[in-house]
């Protein structure tokens, strides 16, 4: 008698503990299907011979030339840094402290691993490889129009990859402004530093 009640108890415990969910390759016994499967068309799927439309698709393709709201990016100056085939001389956004601060954050994140935080091209990647990031204080880079630096960030150049998928357009211009600030500080003289701050220079 005792053995039967023990057996009964263990069956109840097993039943209640949800052991029906142990991993198995066979399909579980299904009493009610709970609407697990039903006739429907899934989005962006081809249904050979029985699609919703004549081309077997369940959706229509967007009309050729469709642009999502806010993605037109028609302004060449703002989005490409190039106008009539010429690099834009000056950045098309207002330079203020907030822009430079953002540029500093983004430069330190995306550029400093190679170009280092001062822009001299001695970042950790450069130190540990034979790869030579450009020194951004070179006369050639200082003389570049703002639009050309924007273009290098967007599309890369020679061995440097572009960062257009990582860095938004507005942040690219902020980086350009910050690169200019770095270049300016690199060319600064001690006379330009207010006398009371000179002691802080290292
Ligand atoms: C993964 C490393 C790496 C990162 C990150 C990187 N660069 Fe470069 N960059 C290079 C290398 C390498 C070159 C030299 C390319 C060459 O001459 O082949 C270069 C060249 C340049 C040049 C000079 C292009 C020329 O015409 O000589 C500029 C300007 C520049 N980088 C800006 C940036 C800015 C701004 C960022 C951040 C958005 C950035 N780079 C991020 C590696 C990097």
Short mmCIF file of C-alpha atoms and ligand atoms in Angstrom, two decimals:
data_model
loop_
_atom_site.label_atom_id
_atom_site.label_comp_id
_atom_site.label_asym_id
_atom_site.label_seq_id
_atom_site.Cartn_x
_atom_site.Cartn_y
_atom_site.Cartn_z
CA UNK A 1 0.00 0.00 0.00
CA UNK A 2 2.79 2.37 1.06
CA UNK A 3 4.70 1.77 -2.21
CA UNK A 4 1.61 2.71 -4.23
CA UNK A 5 1.09 6.01 -2.45
CA UNK A 6 4.82 6.84 -2.93
CA UNK A 7 4.54 6.07 -6.63
CA UNK A 8 1.39 8.17 -6.92
CA UNK A 9 3.05 11.08 -5.14
CA UNK A 10 6.11 10.98 -7.41
CA UNK A 11 3.87 10.96 -10.49
CA UNK A 12 2.03 14.02 -9.23
CA UNK A 13 5.36 15.79 -8.49
CA UNK A 14 6.71 14.96 -11.97
CA UNK A 15 3.45 16.12 -13.54
CA UNK A 16 3.41 19.41 -11.64
CA UNK A 17 7.10 20.19 -12.19
CA UNK A 18 6.50 20.61 -15.90
CA UNK A 19 8.74 17.76 -17.00
CA UNK A 20 6.83 17.68 -20.25
CA UNK A 21 9.32 20.34 -21.46
CA UNK A 22 12.41 18.14 -21.49
CA UNK A 23 14.35 18.52 -24.76
CA UNK A 24 13.27 16.09 -27.44
CA UNK A 25 13.46 15.90 -31.19
CA UNK A 26 10.01 14.44 -31.63
CA UNK A 27 6.99 16.71 -31.71
CA UNK A 28 5.10 16.95 -28.43
CA UNK A 29 1.68 15.34 -28.23
CA UNK A 30 -0.74 18.09 -29.08
CA UNK A 31 -4.28 18.00 -27.79
CA UNK A 32 -5.21 21.59 -28.64
CA UNK A 33 -3.02 23.41 -31.18
CA UNK A 34 -3.46 26.78 -29.45
CA UNK A 35 -3.38 28.41 -32.92
CA UNK A 36 0.32 27.56 -33.22
CA UNK A 37 -0.05 27.13 -36.95
CA UNK A 38 -2.45 28.80 -39.28
CA UNK A 39 -2.81 29.82 -42.87
CA UNK A 40 -1.13 33.18 -43.40
CA UNK A 41 1.34 35.07 -45.53
CA UNK A 42 4.54 36.17 -43.86
CA UNK A 43 6.05 39.52 -44.82
CA UNK A 44 8.82 39.56 -47.45
CA UNK A 45 8.49 35.89 -48.33
CA UNK A 46 8.17 34.08 -51.65
CA UNK A 47 5.39 31.48 -51.89
CA UNK A 48 6.16 29.38 -54.96
CA UNK A 49 3.02 28.99 -57.00
CA UNK A 50 0.69 30.35 -54.29
CA UNK A 51 1.88 33.85 -53.44
CA UNK A 52 -0.53 36.67 -52.84
CA UNK A 53 0.63 38.39 -56.04
CA UNK A 54 1.44 37.17 -59.53
CA UNK A 55 5.21 37.20 -58.83
CA UNK A 56 4.73 34.76 -55.88
CA UNK A 57 5.60 37.39 -53.29
CA UNK A 58 3.57 38.20 -50.20
CA UNK A 59 4.44 41.93 -50.42
CA UNK A 60 4.86 44.56 -53.09
CA UNK A 61 8.36 45.98 -53.64
CA UNK A 62 8.76 49.72 -52.94
CA UNK A 63 8.31 51.89 -56.01
CA UNK A 64 11.71 52.42 -57.67
CA UNK A 65 13.37 55.54 -56.25
CA UNK A 66 11.43 55.46 -52.97
CA UNK A 67 13.24 57.25 -50.14
CA UNK A 68 12.31 56.73 -46.49
CA UNK A 69 11.14 59.84 -44.63
CA UNK A 70 14.15 61.82 -43.41
CA UNK A 71 16.63 59.89 -45.60
CA UNK A 72 16.67 62.02 -48.74
CA UNK A 73 20.03 63.61 -47.90
CA UNK A 74 19.78 65.88 -50.93
CA UNK A 75 22.10 68.57 -49.60
CA UNK A 76 25.51 67.81 -51.14
CA UNK A 77 27.33 70.24 -48.86
CA UNK A 78 25.93 68.79 -45.64
CA UNK A 79 25.93 65.11 -46.57
CA UNK A 80 28.88 64.77 -48.94
CA UNK A 81 31.09 67.77 -48.24
CA UNK A 82 31.32 68.25 -52.01
CA UNK A 83 29.58 70.94 -54.09
CA UNK A 84 29.81 70.93 -57.91
CA UNK A 85 32.68 68.46 -57.77
CA UNK A 86 34.70 70.65 -55.36
CA UNK A 87 35.38 69.93 -51.67
CA UNK A 88 33.60 72.36 -49.39
CA UNK A 89 36.14 74.87 -48.02
CA UNK A 90 34.49 75.44 -44.63
CA UNK A 91 32.19 73.16 -42.69
CA UNK A 92 28.49 73.92 -43.23
CA UNK A 93 27.56 73.95 -39.54
CA UNK A 94 27.99 76.55 -36.80
CA UNK A 95 31.08 76.02 -34.65
CA UNK A 96 30.44 76.37 -30.93
CA UNK A 97 31.67 74.79 -27.71
CA UNK A 98 29.04 72.01 -27.84
CA UNK A 99 30.11 71.02 -31.37
CA UNK A 100 33.78 70.89 -30.37
CA UNK A 101 32.98 68.88 -27.25
CA UNK A 102 31.03 66.37 -29.35
CA UNK A 103 33.87 66.31 -31.88
CA UNK A 104 36.34 65.56 -29.10
CA UNK A 105 34.26 62.64 -27.81
CA UNK A 106 33.79 61.18 -31.28
CA UNK A 107 37.42 61.74 -32.29
CA UNK A 108 38.66 60.04 -29.13
CA UNK A 109 36.30 57.13 -29.80
CA UNK A 110 36.68 56.59 -33.54
CA UNK A 111 39.98 58.15 -34.59
CA UNK A 112 42.36 58.05 -31.62
CA UNK A 113 42.99 54.26 -31.72
CA UNK A 114 45.05 54.96 -34.84
CA UNK A 115 45.72 58.70 -34.94
CA UNK A 116 46.04 59.03 -31.09
CA UNK A 117 44.29 61.72 -29.06
CA UNK A 118 46.55 64.52 -30.31
CA UNK A 119 46.21 63.45 -33.96
CA UNK A 120 49.91 62.73 -34.43
CA UNK A 121 49.26 59.21 -35.74
CA UNK A 122 50.82 57.31 -32.82
CA UNK A 123 47.70 55.51 -31.53
CA UNK A 124 47.79 51.99 -30.05
CA UNK A 125 47.09 50.43 -33.44
CA UNK A 126 50.06 52.25 -34.95
CA UNK A 127 52.31 51.22 -32.06
CA UNK A 128 51.42 47.55 -32.42
CA UNK A 129 51.52 47.23 -36.20
CA UNK A 130 53.44 48.32 -39.24
CA UNK A 131 50.48 50.38 -40.36
CA UNK A 132 51.17 54.11 -40.61
CA UNK A 133 48.24 56.41 -39.83
CA UNK A 134 48.81 59.91 -41.17
CA UNK A 135 49.99 62.62 -38.79
CA UNK A 136 47.01 65.01 -38.95
CA UNK A 137 49.35 67.95 -38.28
CA UNK A 138 51.16 67.50 -41.59
CA UNK A 139 51.01 70.67 -43.75
CA UNK A 140 49.20 68.64 -46.41
CA UNK A 141 46.34 67.74 -44.06
CA UNK A 142 46.22 71.22 -42.50
CA UNK A 143 45.85 72.65 -46.02
CA UNK A 144 42.98 70.26 -46.92
CA UNK A 145 39.53 71.85 -47.30
CA UNK A 146 37.12 70.85 -44.50
CA UNK A 147 35.06 68.90 -47.05
CA UNK A 148 38.06 66.70 -47.89
CA UNK A 149 38.59 65.64 -44.26
CA UNK A 150 34.83 64.95 -44.09
CA UNK A 151 35.22 62.82 -47.22
CA UNK A 152 38.15 60.87 -45.72
CA UNK A 153 36.04 60.14 -42.61
CA UNK A 154 33.05 59.09 -44.76
CA UNK A 155 34.75 57.04 -47.47
CA UNK A 156 38.24 56.34 -46.19
CA UNK A 157 41.38 56.82 -48.24
CA UNK A 158 43.97 54.33 -49.46
CA UNK A 159 44.55 52.00 -46.49
CA UNK A 160 42.14 53.81 -44.12
CA UNK A 161 38.57 52.54 -44.05
CA UNK A 162 35.59 54.89 -44.14
CA UNK A 163 33.49 55.46 -41.03
CA UNK A 164 30.18 56.37 -42.67
CA UNK A 165 28.37 53.44 -41.08
CA UNK A 166 29.68 54.20 -37.59
CA UNK A 167 29.63 58.01 -37.49
CA UNK A 168 26.56 60.12 -38.34
CA UNK A 169 26.98 63.05 -40.76
CA UNK A 170 26.55 65.69 -38.03
CA UNK A 171 29.16 63.95 -35.87
CA UNK A 172 31.57 63.80 -38.84
CA UNK A 173 31.44 67.59 -39.11
CA UNK A 174 31.99 67.83 -35.34
CA UNK A 175 35.12 65.65 -35.78
CA UNK A 176 36.34 67.91 -38.62
CA UNK A 177 35.95 70.95 -36.33
CA UNK A 178 37.84 69.16 -33.55
CA UNK A 179 40.66 68.10 -35.92
CA UNK A 180 40.99 71.79 -36.83
CA UNK A 181 41.18 72.67 -33.11
CA UNK A 182 43.92 70.03 -32.63
CA UNK A 183 45.83 71.39 -35.62
CA UNK A 184 45.49 74.93 -34.32
CA UNK A 185 46.75 73.98 -30.87
CA UNK A 186 49.69 72.10 -32.41
CA UNK A 187 50.75 75.29 -34.18
CA UNK A 188 50.13 77.56 -31.21
CA UNK A 189 52.94 79.51 -29.56
CA UNK A 190 53.59 80.08 -25.87
CA UNK A 191 52.69 83.78 -26.35
CA UNK A 192 49.15 82.75 -27.27
CA UNK A 193 48.60 81.05 -23.89
CA UNK A 194 47.29 83.51 -21.25
CA UNK A 195 50.16 84.24 -18.81
CA UNK A 196 48.30 82.86 -15.78
CA UNK A 197 47.79 79.46 -17.50
CA UNK A 198 51.35 78.94 -18.75
CA UNK A 199 52.42 77.23 -15.53
CA UNK A 200 49.88 74.48 -16.24
CA UNK A 201 51.51 73.54 -19.55
CA UNK A 202 53.32 70.24 -19.60
C1 LIG B 1 42.01 51.80 -37.98
C2 LIG B 1 42.93 52.92 -38.04
C3 LIG B 1 42.38 54.28 -38.37
C4 LIG B 1 41.31 54.92 -37.81
C5 LIG B 1 40.38 54.41 -36.72
C6 LIG B 1 41.23 56.21 -38.46
N1 LIG B 1 42.22 56.35 -39.37
FE1 LIG B 1 42.61 57.99 -40.49
N2 LIG B 1 44.14 57.03 -41.38
C7 LIG B 1 44.58 55.77 -41.07
C8 LIG B 1 45.67 55.41 -41.95
C9 LIG B 1 46.43 54.08 -41.92
C10 LIG B 1 45.86 56.52 -42.81
C11 LIG B 1 46.88 56.61 -43.93
C12 LIG B 1 46.18 56.05 -45.16
C13 LIG B 1 47.17 55.91 -46.31
O1 LIG B 1 47.85 56.89 -46.64
O2 LIG B 1 47.21 54.80 -46.87
C14 LIG B 1 44.91 57.53 -42.41
C15 LIG B 1 44.78 58.76 -43.01
C16 LIG B 1 43.95 59.77 -42.58
C17 LIG B 1 43.90 61.12 -43.14
C18 LIG B 1 44.79 61.66 -44.25
C19 LIG B 1 44.30 61.21 -45.61
C20 LIG B 1 45.27 61.61 -46.69
O3 LIG B 1 44.82 62.08 -47.73
O4 LIG B 1 46.45 61.42 -46.51
C21 LIG B 1 42.96 61.80 -42.43
C22 LIG B 1 42.56 63.26 -42.62
C23 LIG B 1 42.41 60.89 -41.46
N3 LIG B 1 43.03 59.68 -41.57
C24 LIG B 1 41.44 61.23 -40.56
C25 LIG B 1 40.83 60.31 -39.69
C26 LIG B 1 39.72 60.64 -38.83
C27 LIG B 1 39.12 62.02 -38.66
C28 LIG B 1 39.37 59.49 -38.18
C29 LIG B 1 38.22 59.27 -37.23
C30 LIG B 1 36.90 59.35 -37.79
C31 LIG B 1 40.27 58.45 -38.64
N4 LIG B 1 41.13 58.97 -39.55
C32 LIG B 1 40.25 57.14 -38.17
C33 LIG B 1 44.08 54.94 -40.10
C34 LIG B 1 42.96 55.19 -39.34
#
